[in-house]
Amino acid sequence: MQNFLPVTKQEMQQRGWDQVDFVYITGDAYVDHPSFGSAIISRLLESRGYRVGIIPQPDWRHKESIQTFGEPRLGFLVTAGNMDSMVNHYTVSRKHRQKDSYSPGGEMGLRPDMPTVVYSNLIRQTYKHTPIILGGIEASLRRLAHYDYWDNRVRRSVLMDSGADLISYGMGEHSILQIAEALQSGLPVEEITYIPGTVYKCKDLSRAFEPIVLPSYEEVSSNKHTYADSFAVQYRNTDPFTAKPLAESYGTRGYIIQNPPAHPLSQQEMDDVYDLPYTDTWHPMYNAKGGIPALEEIKFSLTSNRGCFGGCNFCALTFHQGRILQTRSHESILKEAIKMTKDPDFKGYIHDVGGPTADFRQPSCQKQLTKGVCQNRQCLFPKPCGNLQVDHTDYVSLLRKLRKVPGVKKVFIRSGVRFDYVVADKSPVFMQELVKYHISGQLRVAPEHVSDQVLHYMGKPSHQIYQTFLREYDKANEATGKKQYAVPYFMSSHPGCTIKDAVKLAEYVRDLGFTPEQVQDFYPTPSTLSTCMYYTGINPLDGKSVYVPKDPHEKAIQRALMQYKNPANRKLVLEGLQRAGRMELVGFGPKCLIRPEKKNSFSPGNKNSGSSRRPAHRTTIRNTHKKKTKK
């Protein structure tokens, strides 16, 4: 147990401590692995000599649950965990999920909705003046006024609702150490207003240096055009080199001030973070329940990079990790791989080598390291920038080294490659080695849609680029003598997607000859450009109107069209084809999606008898099942 940070007062005392410096409260179970933000931040503080106690998933119904260690000397650190709690708890249709992969045994109900708010208010009931610092993706993406899909309204900054003092947003390593140093020096938390990568409250603007004053919370919560304008300013101020402080007024309650983001980690700093003494497993207290499911997915995966210059509009990475690529050295990654092979559960397979985008191993252009990313241009969209450096050489070299590690049988790439970046590479080497060594039968890619109009609103390349990728992929497979497939990931009901676009996607699925097992509806999560479009019906970057499919019935139609072969979807598919004026797709031809409805000869009056091509034995089984159910 000494290998883990203390989770009980007894464990704290066994270390000879009478008090901890920081109490770290997290909505996730305690997993000491660098894929968990709480593990990185707590180990980083420990490496600087701070005493940290962990309270994972406290029972928010009882304030005693956050009093395990008593009052910390410097402050409370609070995070909802690796996921936004609302995404963790609810599907896009707002139904409760059945499993929480970040809880022991996948058990649901071990954390509240919005833990950052609930835990912080729980702390304030007992510790009135102890500093509270929020972190993690939930707090990061809710740092200013934001549209909340689950409440269907604009909510205030999480600082206002939680009673916390600061937010350490983004990846947090730089800012949390500066915050700790400031508190250690005796500086009152209300005076800590100067640290990049933080958000704080104040009564006026005197502490903010030349801030951009955003529309007030009252304005953005009552006017969608104003909300879109405010979001556009925030979107253009996410780069650490060019961003300005942002100030949002809350009337008599003062201002929320967002400092510019912290600078990205250097490669040496990244290496140092991943070289901390993680146990790489869950706390033993979870063994009886079978451990933590989320760890199983990533235990034998390697993080190669952070950040993403892909710029997908439905992704929150721009607001959280940023667009500047940060990478670990080959030596650091190989060291972790060798350590991995010593694990008794390791079977010789490295499941992934990547990050937000697997094949990004360098900034898109060198100027980003000194001047930042462009505020009004994307690196890959709508087409690759002329300054984009497309080069897979470093990634190929890393993969070759990993394949040679003793005990490693195969190295997979599963976090996804950016297909337009692969197409832009003039060298075929990466594609050749990808299909030869790093997939097994299937490569998952994310074209997201086939309509160029929808892809435009997604910030994704045109469908033609994806088709070019597929041709090159097939050519590489032929050269290696393998029969491997590209399995596309599609999204329905994204802003800009009409029923006609959904039918176009269904036709493409038909021509591929497969039916997606799962279909993802667009999920409006906080602080993405697509979510702003969903709420306002406006593209915030150009001010133009956007069609948004919000009606649940229309969303169901769009989803059903992708799974048109499912008999349960027939009625929805038929309605979708009627709305789109595409009734020629109802018939017996090879291009038709569904068959005409025909009356059952055994029940002439039954209008819902289904397709005449349904085998009689299936109908019998279905009817028998219904009778048994009634009994």
XYZ file of C-alpha atoms in Angstrom:
631
model
C 0.000 0.000 0.000
C 3.012 2.280 0.467
C 3.360 2.386 -3.325
C 0.091 4.338 -3.557
C -0.650 7.752 -2.154
C -2.668 7.535 1.101
C -6.435 7.138 0.840
C -7.135 6.889 4.589
C -6.031 8.789 7.662
C -4.307 5.648 8.930
C -2.219 5.407 5.766
C -1.313 9.075 6.135
C -0.147 8.486 9.718
C 1.828 5.392 8.704
C 3.910 7.703 6.534
C 4.624 9.829 9.597
C 2.411 12.680 8.401
C 0.114 14.561 10.751
C -1.437 16.582 7.902
C -1.466 16.568 4.105
C -0.681 19.609 2.002
C -3.351 18.840 -0.566
C -6.472 16.690 -0.468
C -7.221 15.483 -3.982
C -10.905 14.626 -4.479
C -11.827 12.845 -7.695
C -15.013 11.469 -9.206
C -13.066 8.521 -10.618
C -11.803 5.515 -8.745
C -8.136 5.783 -7.746
C -6.017 4.453 -10.596
C -2.319 5.287 -10.426
C -1.691 5.304 -14.168
C -0.619 8.283 -16.334
C -3.744 8.036 -18.473
C -5.622 9.355 -15.417
C -5.225 13.084 -14.813
C -5.479 12.698 -11.055
C -2.492 10.317 -11.081
C -0.337 12.762 -13.059
C -1.150 15.808 -10.919
C -0.821 13.995 -7.585
C 2.473 12.336 -8.543
C 3.807 15.611 -9.925
C 3.065 17.394 -6.636
C 4.596 14.497 -4.726
C 7.784 14.824 -6.805
C 8.091 18.434 -5.620
C 7.840 17.437 -1.969
C 4.147 18.065 -1.337
C 2.087 15.634 0.712
C -1.040 14.546 -1.164
C -3.958 12.452 0.087
C -6.508 10.983 -2.317
C -10.257 10.760 -1.683
C -11.727 8.876 -4.646
C -15.482 8.974 -5.203
C -16.564 10.312 -1.799
C -20.169 9.780 -0.781
C -21.547 13.231 -1.579
C -24.600 12.576 0.604
C -22.460 12.915 3.720
C -20.037 15.777 4.310
C -17.894 13.520 6.492
C -16.744 11.749 3.314
C -14.498 14.678 2.385
C -13.061 14.980 5.889
C -10.894 11.829 5.717
C -7.623 13.719 6.192
C -8.999 16.756 8.004
C -8.165 20.217 6.687
C -5.226 20.231 4.247
C -2.400 22.677 4.871
C -2.613 24.295 1.428
C -5.892 23.375 -0.229
C -8.351 20.997 -1.867
C -7.951 19.845 -5.461
C -11.238 18.776 -7.053
C -11.897 17.000 -10.354
C -14.876 15.171 -11.829
C -12.458 12.665 -13.374
C -11.307 11.748 -16.855
C -14.733 12.392 -18.407
C -17.366 15.049 -18.130
C -19.727 13.523 -15.589
C -22.812 14.220 -17.686
C -21.370 12.373 -20.686
C -20.354 9.623 -18.292
C -23.888 9.338 -16.916
C -26.167 9.974 -19.908
C -26.515 9.018 -23.561
C -27.218 11.676 -26.175
C -30.926 10.886 -25.747
C -30.488 11.761 -22.050
C -31.013 8.179 -20.899
C -28.984 6.789 -18.007
C -26.017 4.693 -19.021
C -25.703 1.216 -17.553
C -21.968 1.243 -16.873
C -19.360 3.614 -15.459
C -15.990 2.403 -16.712
C -14.162 4.623 -14.229
C -15.796 3.025 -11.189
C -15.040 -0.337 -9.545
C -16.685 -3.151 -11.453
C -18.288 -0.596 -13.781
C -20.853 0.254 -11.087
C -23.034 3.303 -11.714
C -24.107 5.766 -9.045
C -20.795 6.272 -7.255
C -20.539 9.936 -8.248
C -23.139 12.704 -8.598
C -23.953 14.730 -11.667
C -21.483 17.634 -11.857
C -19.094 16.440 -9.125
C -16.962 19.579 -9.402
C -19.891 21.605 -8.107
C -21.211 19.061 -5.613
C -17.851 18.207 -4.045
C -16.835 21.867 -3.772
C -20.068 22.850 -2.063
C -19.608 19.897 0.292
C -16.136 21.157 1.211
C -17.421 24.667 1.839
C -19.939 23.386 4.372
C -17.075 22.434 6.662
C -13.995 24.356 5.529
C -15.134 27.915 4.926
C -11.852 29.465 3.860
C -9.626 26.637 2.656
C -8.581 27.177 -0.990
C -10.386 24.995 -3.535
C -8.827 24.491 -6.971
C -10.816 22.804 -9.724
C -9.235 20.815 -12.555
C -9.997 18.175 -15.157
C -12.003 18.281 -18.353
C -15.369 19.047 -16.729
C -14.103 22.234 -15.099
C -11.924 23.175 -18.080
C -14.794 23.141 -20.550
C -17.146 24.955 -18.193
C -14.749 27.711 -17.157
C -16.874 30.488 -18.682
C -20.600 30.734 -19.394
C -21.528 27.723 -21.516
C -24.505 26.009 -23.089
C -25.508 22.947 -21.083
C -27.225 20.331 -23.246
C -28.726 18.441 -20.310
C -30.419 21.523 -18.826
C -30.931 23.082 -22.265
C -29.798 26.475 -21.044
C -26.703 28.629 -20.651
C -25.068 27.972 -17.303
C -22.709 30.204 -15.396
C -19.001 29.556 -15.049
C -18.432 26.534 -12.824
C -16.524 28.841 -10.467
C -19.752 30.663 -9.681
C -21.771 27.524 -8.957
C -19.082 25.648 -7.046
C -17.762 28.254 -4.651
C -14.212 27.243 -5.630
C -11.399 29.784 -5.876
C -9.491 28.807 -9.004
C -9.657 26.601 -12.078
C -6.490 25.036 -13.419
C -7.650 24.425 -16.974
C -6.097 22.382 -19.748
C -3.503 19.741 -18.945
C -2.507 21.528 -15.741
C 1.088 20.511 -14.978
C 2.544 23.998 -15.264
C -0.288 25.829 -13.548
C -0.737 23.432 -10.603
C 2.936 23.723 -9.638
C 2.752 27.512 -9.771
C -0.416 27.480 -7.688
C 1.241 25.190 -5.121
C 4.309 27.420 -4.951
C 2.159 30.506 -4.441
C 0.154 28.876 -1.624
C 3.355 27.513 -0.069
C 4.781 31.038 -0.010
C 1.799 32.203 2.036
C 0.076 34.149 -0.730
C -3.699 34.287 -0.141
C -5.614 32.412 -2.817
C -7.511 35.567 -3.832
C -4.147 37.101 -4.745
C -3.260 34.284 -7.167
C -4.460 35.986 -10.314
C -1.398 35.960 -12.549
C -0.835 32.300 -13.479
C -1.334 31.203 -17.120
C -3.810 28.375 -17.495
C -6.013 29.533 -14.614
C -9.411 31.159 -14.131
C -10.291 33.263 -11.085
C -13.015 35.484 -9.613
C -12.640 39.172 -8.798
C -14.811 42.177 -8.046
C -13.430 44.356 -10.864
C -10.949 44.324 -13.747
C -8.017 45.849 -11.858
C -6.055 42.581 -11.766
C -6.454 41.696 -15.453
C -3.857 43.082 -17.874
C -5.553 44.472 -21.004
C -8.404 41.955 -20.994
C -10.920 41.381 -23.741
C -14.261 42.068 -22.060
C -16.764 39.494 -23.232
C -20.520 40.053 -23.206
C -21.932 39.571 -19.725
C -23.530 36.349 -18.536
C -26.924 38.071 -18.648
C -26.370 38.952 -22.314
C -25.113 35.565 -23.506
C -27.827 33.705 -21.611
C -30.605 35.746 -23.233
C -29.361 36.323 -26.779
C -28.074 33.527 -29.031
C -26.319 35.910 -31.428
C -24.422 37.404 -28.515
C -23.562 33.924 -27.261
C -22.150 33.000 -30.689
C -20.116 36.231 -30.822
C -18.682 35.555 -27.360
C -17.803 31.985 -28.261
C -15.962 33.142 -31.387
C -13.748 35.389 -29.268
C -13.011 32.527 -26.872
C -12.279 30.166 -29.768
C -9.683 32.572 -31.155
C -8.003 32.970 -27.769
C -6.945 29.418 -27.009
C -3.289 29.735 -27.993
C -0.685 30.400 -25.265
C 1.380 32.719 -27.490
C -1.353 35.012 -28.777
C -4.315 34.745 -26.382
C -5.476 37.687 -24.293
C -7.093 37.544 -20.839
C -10.873 37.232 -21.103
C -13.297 38.848 -18.669
C -16.949 37.894 -18.241
C -19.224 40.014 -16.059
C -21.710 38.598 -13.550
C -23.167 41.926 -12.493
C -22.946 42.627 -8.783
C -21.073 39.345 -8.260
C -18.073 40.656 -10.156
C -16.092 39.057 -12.972
C -14.715 35.714 -14.053
C -11.255 36.235 -15.533
C -9.612 33.661 -17.760
C -5.843 33.991 -18.109
C -4.216 32.841 -21.371
C -3.430 29.104 -21.558
C -0.256 27.691 -20.055
C 2.573 27.022 -22.461
C 2.826 23.465 -23.791
C 5.222 21.063 -22.142
C 8.653 20.624 -23.666
C 9.669 17.104 -24.652
C 11.851 16.848 -21.550
C 8.939 17.932 -19.370
C 6.674 15.366 -21.043
C 9.286 12.671 -20.426
C 9.581 13.705 -16.773
C 5.812 13.495 -16.300
C 5.650 9.948 -17.675
C 8.706 8.887 -15.675
C 7.030 9.510 -12.306
C 6.686 6.431 -10.034
C 3.232 5.250 -11.094
C 2.149 1.776 -10.004
C 0.242 1.521 -13.333
C -2.744 -0.158 -11.732
C -5.833 0.466 -9.634
C -5.754 0.663 -5.857
C -6.020 -2.812 -4.267
C -9.236 -1.824 -2.492
C -11.013 -2.421 -5.826
C -9.800 -6.000 -6.339
C -12.911 -7.544 -4.786
C -15.093 -5.859 -7.442
C -12.865 -6.844 -10.331
C -10.954 -3.595 -10.695
C -11.610 -0.587 -12.933
C -12.810 -1.349 -16.501
C -11.301 1.823 -17.988
C -7.792 0.651 -17.161
C -8.257 -2.530 -19.165
C -8.660 -0.422 -22.305
C -5.391 1.473 -21.929
C -3.141 -0.553 -19.625
C -0.985 -1.749 -22.501
C -1.203 1.407 -24.612
C 1.479 4.075 -24.963
C 0.845 7.812 -25.016
C 3.020 9.347 -27.713
C 1.642 12.871 -27.995
C -0.715 15.561 -26.766
C -2.610 18.267 -28.567
C -4.150 18.127 -32.028
C -4.035 20.475 -35.018
C -6.837 18.517 -36.715
C -9.395 21.086 -35.620
C -12.609 19.006 -35.748
C -15.467 21.297 -34.718
C -17.193 18.696 -32.532
C -14.028 18.042 -30.510
C -13.102 19.900 -27.303
C -9.346 19.436 -27.710
C -8.849 22.997 -28.931
C -10.160 24.263 -25.584
C -8.472 21.589 -23.468
C -5.141 20.334 -24.831
C -4.674 22.949 -27.537
C -3.544 22.732 -31.147
C 0.222 22.644 -30.558
C 1.667 19.125 -30.667
C 3.666 17.967 -27.666
C 5.544 14.670 -27.862
C 7.509 12.275 -25.703
C 10.959 11.156 -26.761
C 11.546 7.711 -28.230
C 13.638 6.838 -25.188
C 10.801 7.663 -22.799
C 8.266 5.610 -24.761
C 10.617 2.655 -25.175
C 11.364 2.692 -21.457
C 7.647 2.411 -20.707
C 7.248 -0.347 -23.301
C 10.044 -2.381 -21.710
C 8.443 -1.884 -18.295
C 5.145 -3.041 -19.806
C 6.655 -6.341 -20.949
C 7.516 -7.193 -17.325
C 3.830 -7.111 -16.341
C 2.572 -10.677 -15.766
C -0.648 -9.849 -17.662
C 1.213 -8.649 -20.776
C 0.632 -11.053 -23.683
C 2.985 -9.443 -26.167
C 0.549 -6.949 -27.683
C 0.875 -3.169 -27.384
C -2.669 -2.006 -28.017
C -1.927 1.536 -29.168
C 0.812 4.114 -29.720
C -0.691 7.528 -30.097
C -2.842 10.204 -28.541
C -5.692 12.382 -29.794
C -4.378 11.617 -33.300
C -1.969 8.700 -33.487
C 0.208 9.785 -36.403
C 0.901 13.370 -35.268
C 4.454 13.533 -33.932
C 5.405 17.161 -34.579
C 3.821 20.630 -34.727
C 2.147 21.327 -38.045
C 4.734 24.048 -38.707
C 7.787 25.286 -36.849
C 6.456 28.790 -36.217
C 3.974 27.396 -33.703
C 6.775 26.822 -31.202
C 7.510 30.553 -30.984
C 4.493 32.370 -32.406
C 1.615 29.976 -31.796
C -1.105 28.728 -34.127
C -3.015 30.895 -36.573
C -6.132 32.471 -35.065
C -8.191 32.506 -38.258
C -6.848 29.507 -40.165
C -6.776 25.743 -39.659
C -3.835 23.502 -40.506
C -5.786 20.826 -42.414
C -9.207 22.335 -43.144
C -10.653 22.980 -45.687
C -7.376 21.818 -47.264
C -3.838 21.460 -45.923
C -2.076 24.758 -45.264
C 0.881 25.538 -47.508
C 3.113 25.698 -44.434
C 2.010 22.273 -43.153
C 4.920 19.904 -42.620
C 3.687 16.421 -43.470
C 6.190 13.844 -42.316
C 5.666 10.411 -40.746
C 9.392 9.653 -40.533
C 9.664 10.058 -36.758
C 6.512 8.011 -36.087
C 7.654 5.208 -38.411
C 11.036 5.172 -36.670
C 9.352 4.925 -33.253
C 7.108 2.064 -34.374
C 10.070 0.161 -35.796
C 11.910 0.439 -32.493
C 8.869 -0.759 -30.534
C 8.479 -3.794 -32.794
C 12.015 -4.836 -31.852
C 11.477 -4.681 -28.075
C 11.976 -8.209 -26.665
C 8.645 -9.699 -25.658
C 6.590 -7.552 -28.034
C 4.730 -9.597 -30.643
C 2.681 -6.855 -32.300
C 2.179 -3.104 -32.024
C -1.302 -1.877 -32.893
C -2.488 1.621 -33.790
C -6.022 2.072 -32.482
C -6.380 5.713 -31.456
C -6.908 6.590 -35.108
C -4.879 8.090 -37.916
C -5.787 11.339 -39.615
C -6.464 10.086 -43.149
C -6.107 13.489 -44.849
C -2.675 13.873 -43.234
C -1.721 10.432 -44.601
C -2.956 11.387 -48.078
C -0.900 14.598 -47.947
C 2.277 12.611 -47.241
C 4.195 12.130 -50.490
C 6.036 9.135 -49.056
C 4.149 5.811 -49.088
C 6.273 4.298 -46.295
C 3.888 4.965 -43.402
C 0.879 3.530 -45.248
C 2.868 0.465 -46.249
C 4.050 -0.239 -42.719
C 0.656 0.568 -41.237
C -1.087 -2.163 -43.220
C 1.812 -4.613 -42.905
C 2.481 -4.409 -39.192
C 0.021 -2.322 -37.189
C -3.540 -3.446 -37.863
C -5.220 -6.823 -37.747
C -7.968 -7.173 -40.315
C -9.593 -3.800 -39.759
C -8.523 -0.181 -39.598
C -10.935 2.192 -37.899
C -11.094 5.611 -39.521
C -13.388 8.575 -38.972
C -14.674 10.206 -42.164
C -17.773 11.125 -40.062
C -19.982 11.772 -43.117
C -20.101 11.764 -46.925
C -21.897 15.057 -47.562
C -19.405 17.858 -48.165
C -21.892 20.318 -46.719
C -22.002 18.431 -43.413
C -18.248 17.858 -43.470
C -17.771 21.615 -43.822
C -19.680 22.229 -40.598
C -17.703 19.437 -38.926
C -14.380 20.951 -39.945
C -13.509 17.729 -41.766
C -11.951 17.272 -45.239
C -14.119 16.597 -48.290
C -15.384 13.102 -49.004
C -13.113 12.949 -52.038
C -10.052 12.977 -49.755
C -11.411 9.988 -47.851
C -11.979 8.128 -51.121
C -8.378 8.862 -52.106
C -7.218 7.444 -48.778
C -9.227 4.265 -49.356
C -7.648 3.757 -52.783
C -4.168 4.122 -51.320
C -5.093 1.842 -48.430
C -6.366 -0.850 -50.797
C -3.248 -0.518 -52.957
C -0.999 -0.981 -49.905
C -2.954 -4.052 -48.839
C -2.666 -5.588 -52.301
C 1.093 -5.025 -52.234
C 1.378 -6.908 -48.949
C -1.007 -9.663 -49.994
C -3.436 -8.917 -47.169
C -7.204 -8.598 -47.148
C -7.894 -5.884 -44.602
C -10.770 -3.461 -44.383
C -11.318 0.132 -43.407
C -14.186 0.420 -40.942
C -15.589 3.963 -41.103
C -17.055 5.823 -38.167
C -20.068 7.992 -39.010
C -22.051 10.562 -37.087
C -25.708 11.487 -37.508
C -27.598 14.708 -36.769
C -24.596 17.035 -36.710
C -25.461 20.721 -37.271
C -25.890 21.269 -40.987
C -27.100 17.710 -41.642
C -30.497 17.512 -43.341
C -32.610 14.447 -44.048
C -31.317 14.553 -47.633
C -27.745 14.398 -46.322
C -28.723 11.473 -44.106
C -30.149 9.613 -47.109
C -26.915 10.270 -49.010
C -25.003 8.667 -46.146
C -27.394 5.696 -46.142
C -26.717 5.176 -49.862
C -22.997 5.162 -49.180
C -23.448 2.589 -46.399
C -25.531 0.509 -48.843
C -22.779 0.578 -51.442
C -20.196 -0.453 -48.843
C -22.276 -3.525 -48.131
C -22.183 -3.370 -44.362
C -24.441 -2.107 -41.615
C -22.836 -0.148 -38.744
C -23.403 -1.957 -35.458
C -23.408 1.321 -33.568
C -24.425 4.760 -34.745
C -23.368 7.886 -32.893
C -25.696 10.857 -32.774
C -23.942 14.192 -32.443
C -23.492 14.865 -28.720
C -23.451 18.601 -27.796
C -20.747 18.700 -25.111
C -19.600 21.992 -23.540
C -17.199 24.346 -25.322
C -17.088 22.894 -28.825
C -17.767 24.913 -31.929
C -20.377 22.372 -33.035
C -22.224 22.711 -29.729
C -22.336 26.477 -30.224
C -23.915 25.863 -33.654
C -26.354 23.370 -32.117
C -27.549 25.857 -29.486
C -27.591 29.053 -31.530
C -28.201 27.846 -35.094
C -25.291 30.116 -36.036
C -21.771 29.346 -37.193
C -19.868 31.588 -34.768
C -16.885 31.967 -37.117
C -18.837 33.615 -39.942
C -22.162 34.560 -38.317
C -24.217 32.620 -40.874
C -27.260 30.523 -40.040
C -26.924 26.743 -39.806
C -29.676 24.153 -40.057
C -29.761 22.116 -36.831
C -31.657 18.822 -36.484
C -32.933 19.068 -32.907
C -36.275 17.299 -33.083
C -35.861 13.860 -31.446
C -37.986 12.252 -34.144
C -35.860 13.640 -36.953
C -32.710 12.564 -35.106
C -34.185 9.063 -34.847
C -34.820 9.080 -38.606
C -31.258 10.113 -39.385
C -29.913 7.413 -37.094
C -32.264 4.765 -38.547
C -31.223 5.551 -42.117
C -27.691 4.369 -41.355
C -29.121 1.075 -40.105
C -31.810 0.759 -42.752
C -31.510 -3.054 -42.878
C -32.827 -3.379 -39.345
C -36.537 -4.285 -39.648
C -37.281 -2.266 -36.537
C -36.161 0.876 -38.390
C -38.336 0.359 -41.464
C -41.037 2.872 -40.575
C -38.496 5.595 -39.772
C -36.502 4.887 -42.930
C -39.651 5.092 -45.053
C -40.570 8.427 -43.506
C -37.063 9.721 -44.101
C -37.207 8.763 -47.773
C -40.616 10.420 -48.100
C -39.323 13.644 -46.522
C -36.278 13.656 -48.784
C -38.331 12.974 -51.922
C -36.335 9.795 -52.551
C -39.101 7.217 -52.893
C -37.231 5.609 -55.792
C -35.162 3.973 -53.038
C -38.235 1.918 -52.043
C -38.455 -1.103 -54.299
C -36.754 -4.344 -55.363
C -33.809 -2.951 -57.327
C -30.215 -3.390 -56.140
C -30.009 0.307 -55.173
C -33.165 0.312 -53.050
C -32.906 0.645 -49.299
C -36.196 -0.998 -48.326
C -38.857 -3.125 -50.008
C -42.430 -1.971 -50.625
C -44.870 -2.944 -47.937
C -47.176 -5.774 -48.995
C -50.272 -7.102 -47.296
C -49.858 -10.521 -45.699
C -51.840 -13.049 -47.737
C -52.890 -14.765 -44.501
C -54.181 -11.507 -43.017
C -55.556 -9.371 -45.865
C -56.672 -6.631 -43.527
C -53.386 -6.260 -41.702
C -51.615 -3.148 -42.956
C -48.541 -3.827 -40.776
C -47.784 -7.319 -42.025
C -44.283 -6.293 -43.156
C -42.238 -7.191 -46.220
C -43.406 -10.032 -48.426
C -39.835 -11.330 -48.403
C -39.793 -12.134 -44.695
C -39.432 -15.942 -44.290
C -42.548 -17.563 -42.878
C -40.588 -19.354 -40.151
C -39.337 -16.013 -38.777
C -42.871 -14.696 -38.542
C -43.928 -17.850 -36.719
C -41.085 -17.536 -34.219
C -41.898 -13.898 -33.650
C -45.608 -14.588 -33.026
C -44.833 -17.531 -30.750
C -42.559 -15.329 -28.716
C -45.326 -12.778 -28.295
C -47.728 -15.448 -27.025
C -45.196 -16.654 -24.473
C -44.648 -13.135 -23.289
C -48.375 -12.659 -22.727
C -48.591 -15.845 -20.699
